[in-house]
Short mmCIF file of C-alpha atoms in Angstrom, two decimals:
data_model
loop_
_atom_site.label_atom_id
_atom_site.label_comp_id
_atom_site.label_asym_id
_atom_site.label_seq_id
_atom_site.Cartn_x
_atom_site.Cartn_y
_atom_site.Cartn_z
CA UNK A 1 10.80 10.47 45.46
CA UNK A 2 13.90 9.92 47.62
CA UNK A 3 14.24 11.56 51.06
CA UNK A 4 17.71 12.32 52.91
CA UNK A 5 19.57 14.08 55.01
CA UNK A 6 22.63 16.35 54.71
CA UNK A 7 25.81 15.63 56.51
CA UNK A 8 29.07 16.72 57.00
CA UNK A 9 31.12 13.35 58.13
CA UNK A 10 34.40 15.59 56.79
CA UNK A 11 34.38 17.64 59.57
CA UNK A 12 36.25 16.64 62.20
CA UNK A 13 36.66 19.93 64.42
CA UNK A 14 34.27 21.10 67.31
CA UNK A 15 30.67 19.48 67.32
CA UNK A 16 31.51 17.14 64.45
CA UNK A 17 34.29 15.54 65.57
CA UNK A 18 33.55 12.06 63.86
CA UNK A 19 37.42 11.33 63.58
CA UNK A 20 36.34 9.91 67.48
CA UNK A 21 32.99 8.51 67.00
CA UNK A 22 30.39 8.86 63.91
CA UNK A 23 28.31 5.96 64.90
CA UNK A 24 25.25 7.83 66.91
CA UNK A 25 24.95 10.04 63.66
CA UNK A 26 24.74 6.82 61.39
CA UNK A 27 22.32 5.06 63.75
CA UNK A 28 20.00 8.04 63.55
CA UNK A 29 20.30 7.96 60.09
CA UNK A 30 19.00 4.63 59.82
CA UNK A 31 16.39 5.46 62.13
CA UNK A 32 14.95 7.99 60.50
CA UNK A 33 14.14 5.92 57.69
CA UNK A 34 16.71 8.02 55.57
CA UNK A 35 17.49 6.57 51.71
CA UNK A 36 20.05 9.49 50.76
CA UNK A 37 23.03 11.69 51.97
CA UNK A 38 23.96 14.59 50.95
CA UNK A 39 27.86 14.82 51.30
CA UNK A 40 31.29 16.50 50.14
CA UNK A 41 33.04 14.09 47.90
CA UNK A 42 34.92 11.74 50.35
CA UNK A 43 38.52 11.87 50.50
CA UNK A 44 39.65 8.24 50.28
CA UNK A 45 42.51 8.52 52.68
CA UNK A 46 40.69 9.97 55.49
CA UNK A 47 39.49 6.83 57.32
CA UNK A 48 36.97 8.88 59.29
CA UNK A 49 35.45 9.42 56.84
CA UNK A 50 35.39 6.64 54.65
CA UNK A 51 34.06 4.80 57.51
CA UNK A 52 30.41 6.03 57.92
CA UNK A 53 29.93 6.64 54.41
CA UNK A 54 30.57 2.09 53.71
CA UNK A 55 28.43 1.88 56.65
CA UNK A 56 25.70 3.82 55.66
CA UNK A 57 26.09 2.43 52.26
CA UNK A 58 26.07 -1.13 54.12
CA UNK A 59 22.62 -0.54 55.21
CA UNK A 60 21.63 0.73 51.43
CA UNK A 61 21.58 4.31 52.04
CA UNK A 62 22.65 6.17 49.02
CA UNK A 63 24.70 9.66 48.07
CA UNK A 64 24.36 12.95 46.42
CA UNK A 65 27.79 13.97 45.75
CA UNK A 66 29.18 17.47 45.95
CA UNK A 67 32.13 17.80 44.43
CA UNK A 68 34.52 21.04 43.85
CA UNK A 69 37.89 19.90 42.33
CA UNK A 70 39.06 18.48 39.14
CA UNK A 71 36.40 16.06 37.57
CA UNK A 72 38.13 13.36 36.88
CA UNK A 73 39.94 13.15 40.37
CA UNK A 74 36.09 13.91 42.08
CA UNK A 75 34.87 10.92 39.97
CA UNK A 76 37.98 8.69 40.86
CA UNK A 77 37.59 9.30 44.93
CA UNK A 78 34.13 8.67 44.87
CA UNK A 79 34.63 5.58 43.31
CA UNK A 80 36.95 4.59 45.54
CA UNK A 81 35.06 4.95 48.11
CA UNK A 82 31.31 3.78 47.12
CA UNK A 83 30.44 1.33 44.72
CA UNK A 84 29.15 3.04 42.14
CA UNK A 85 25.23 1.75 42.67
CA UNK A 86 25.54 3.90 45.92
CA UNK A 87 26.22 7.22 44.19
CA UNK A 88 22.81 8.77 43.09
CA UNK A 89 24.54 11.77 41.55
CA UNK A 90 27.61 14.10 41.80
CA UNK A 91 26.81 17.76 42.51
CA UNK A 92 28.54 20.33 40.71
CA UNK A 93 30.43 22.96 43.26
CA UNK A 94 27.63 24.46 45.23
CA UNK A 95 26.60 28.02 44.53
CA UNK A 96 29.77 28.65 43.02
CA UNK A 97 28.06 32.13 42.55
CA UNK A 98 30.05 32.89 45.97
CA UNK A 99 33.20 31.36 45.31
CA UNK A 100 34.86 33.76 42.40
CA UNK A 101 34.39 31.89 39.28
CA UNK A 102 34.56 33.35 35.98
CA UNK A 103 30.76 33.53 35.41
CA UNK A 104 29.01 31.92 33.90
CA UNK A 105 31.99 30.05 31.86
CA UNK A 106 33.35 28.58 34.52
CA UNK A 107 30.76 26.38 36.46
CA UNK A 108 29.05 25.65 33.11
CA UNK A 109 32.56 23.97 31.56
CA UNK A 110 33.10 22.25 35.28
CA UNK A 111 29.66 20.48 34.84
CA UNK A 112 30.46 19.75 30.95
CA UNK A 113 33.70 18.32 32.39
CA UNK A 114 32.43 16.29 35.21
CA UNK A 115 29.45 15.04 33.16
CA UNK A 116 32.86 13.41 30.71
CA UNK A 117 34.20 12.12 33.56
CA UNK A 118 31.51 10.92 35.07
CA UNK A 119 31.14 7.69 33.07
CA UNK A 120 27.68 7.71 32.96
CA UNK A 121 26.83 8.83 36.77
CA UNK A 122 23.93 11.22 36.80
CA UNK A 123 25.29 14.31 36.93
CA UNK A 124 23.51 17.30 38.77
CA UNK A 125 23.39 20.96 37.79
CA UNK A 126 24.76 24.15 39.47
CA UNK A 127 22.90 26.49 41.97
CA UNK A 128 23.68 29.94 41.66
CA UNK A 129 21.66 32.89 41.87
CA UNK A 130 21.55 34.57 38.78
CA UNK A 131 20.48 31.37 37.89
CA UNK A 132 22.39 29.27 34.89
CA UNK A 133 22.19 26.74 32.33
CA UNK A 134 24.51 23.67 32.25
CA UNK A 135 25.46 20.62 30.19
CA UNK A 136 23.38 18.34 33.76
CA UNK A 137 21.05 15.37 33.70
CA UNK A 138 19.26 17.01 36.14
CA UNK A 139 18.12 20.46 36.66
CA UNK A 140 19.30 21.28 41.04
CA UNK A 141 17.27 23.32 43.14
CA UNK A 142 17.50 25.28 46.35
CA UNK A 143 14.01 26.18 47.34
CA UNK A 144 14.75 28.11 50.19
CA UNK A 145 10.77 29.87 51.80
CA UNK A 146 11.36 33.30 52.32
CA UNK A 147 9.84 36.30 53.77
CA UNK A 148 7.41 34.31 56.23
CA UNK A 149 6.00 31.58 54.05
CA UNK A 150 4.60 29.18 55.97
CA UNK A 151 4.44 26.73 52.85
CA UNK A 152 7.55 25.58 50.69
CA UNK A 153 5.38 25.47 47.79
CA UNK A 154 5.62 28.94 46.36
CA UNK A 155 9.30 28.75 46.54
CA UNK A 156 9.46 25.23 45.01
CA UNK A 157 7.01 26.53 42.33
CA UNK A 158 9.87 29.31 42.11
CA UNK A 159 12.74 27.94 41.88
CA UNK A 160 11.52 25.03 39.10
CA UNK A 161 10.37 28.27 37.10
CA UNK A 162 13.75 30.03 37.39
CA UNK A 163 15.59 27.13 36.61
CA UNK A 164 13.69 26.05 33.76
CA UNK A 165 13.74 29.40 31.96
CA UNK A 166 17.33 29.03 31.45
CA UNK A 167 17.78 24.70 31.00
CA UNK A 168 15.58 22.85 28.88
CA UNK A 169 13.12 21.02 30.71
CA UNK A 170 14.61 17.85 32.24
CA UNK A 171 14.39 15.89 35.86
CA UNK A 172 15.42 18.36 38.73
CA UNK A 173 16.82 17.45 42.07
CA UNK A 174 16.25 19.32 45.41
CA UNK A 175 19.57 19.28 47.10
CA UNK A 176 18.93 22.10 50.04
CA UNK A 177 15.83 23.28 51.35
CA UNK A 178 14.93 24.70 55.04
CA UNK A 179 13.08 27.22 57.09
CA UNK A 180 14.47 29.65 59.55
CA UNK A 181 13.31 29.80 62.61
CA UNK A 182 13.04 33.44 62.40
CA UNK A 183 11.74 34.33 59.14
CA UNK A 184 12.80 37.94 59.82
CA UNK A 185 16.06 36.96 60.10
CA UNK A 186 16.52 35.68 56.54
CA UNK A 187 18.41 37.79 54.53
CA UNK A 188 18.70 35.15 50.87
CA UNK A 189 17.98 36.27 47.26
#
């Protein structure tokens, strides 16, 4: 099992301003013992963020992928920005379910496209709720607890259930999980 962290080194507005200074974020990564990011796709002409993602990669932390435009172009700027034994997986768009796709056509021909493309990089499957099929190597999860659960079990059990009534069984990857603070507040699927 491989634990990480999500970030958003792309961001360079407000809080995450990293265009200024990225390195407290990247020593707490290292810190924390951290062996995987979660991350957009990095733009390879946006030094900012090219810059944390070497240096993380430096100290052998690896990257989940999410990508959202054409394949071949998300496989090309990943590539040129991490050698390729630093890129655990790319990510199909996530939960394209809220982003006005033709459903479910669309995000299941993106992952058949970026699986092509991807030369051989493990590709990861689409979130959505309904839940879909696609062309992955691995089956991706979002077990979010819901409704007061004080245990991410039952919606881990869930969400491998879901997913596996509709792809054939195969490795899954957890890309998102969480609690709220305020269960009450929680208004998911």
């Amino acid at each position: 099992m491989i634990v990480g962290g999500c970030t958003h080194f792309n961001y360079n507005d407000g809080k995450y301003n990293w265009y200024n200074d990225y390195s407290p974020t990247v020593e707490k990564i290292k810190w924390m013992g951290f062996h995987a990011i979660r991350d957009a796709v990095p733009d390879p002409n946006a030094s900012w963020v090219v810059r944390p993602y070497q240096d993380l990669a430096a100290a052998g932390v690896k990257f989940s992928l999410v990508t959202g435009g054409p394949p071949a172009q998300m496989v090309g700027a990943s590539l040129a920005v991490l050698p390729r034994e630093f890129i655990l997986q790319l990510e199909g768009p996530n939960e394209p379910n809220n982003s006005g796709w033709t459903w479910p056509e669309g995000p299941q021909a993106y992952i058949s496209d970026l699986k092509e493309a991807a030369g051989g990089i493990p590709v990861a499957g689409i979130v959505s709720y309904p839940v879909i099929g696609t062309p992955c190597d691995l089956a991706n999860i979002h077990p979010y607890p819901r409704g007061g659960d004080v245990s991410p079990l039952p919606a881990l059990e869930g969400a491998i259930s879901d997913q596996g009534a509709v792809d054939p069984i195969r490795p899954f990857t957890v890309t998102e999980t969480g609690y709220s603070t305020k269960a009450s507040d929680w208004y998911g699927p």
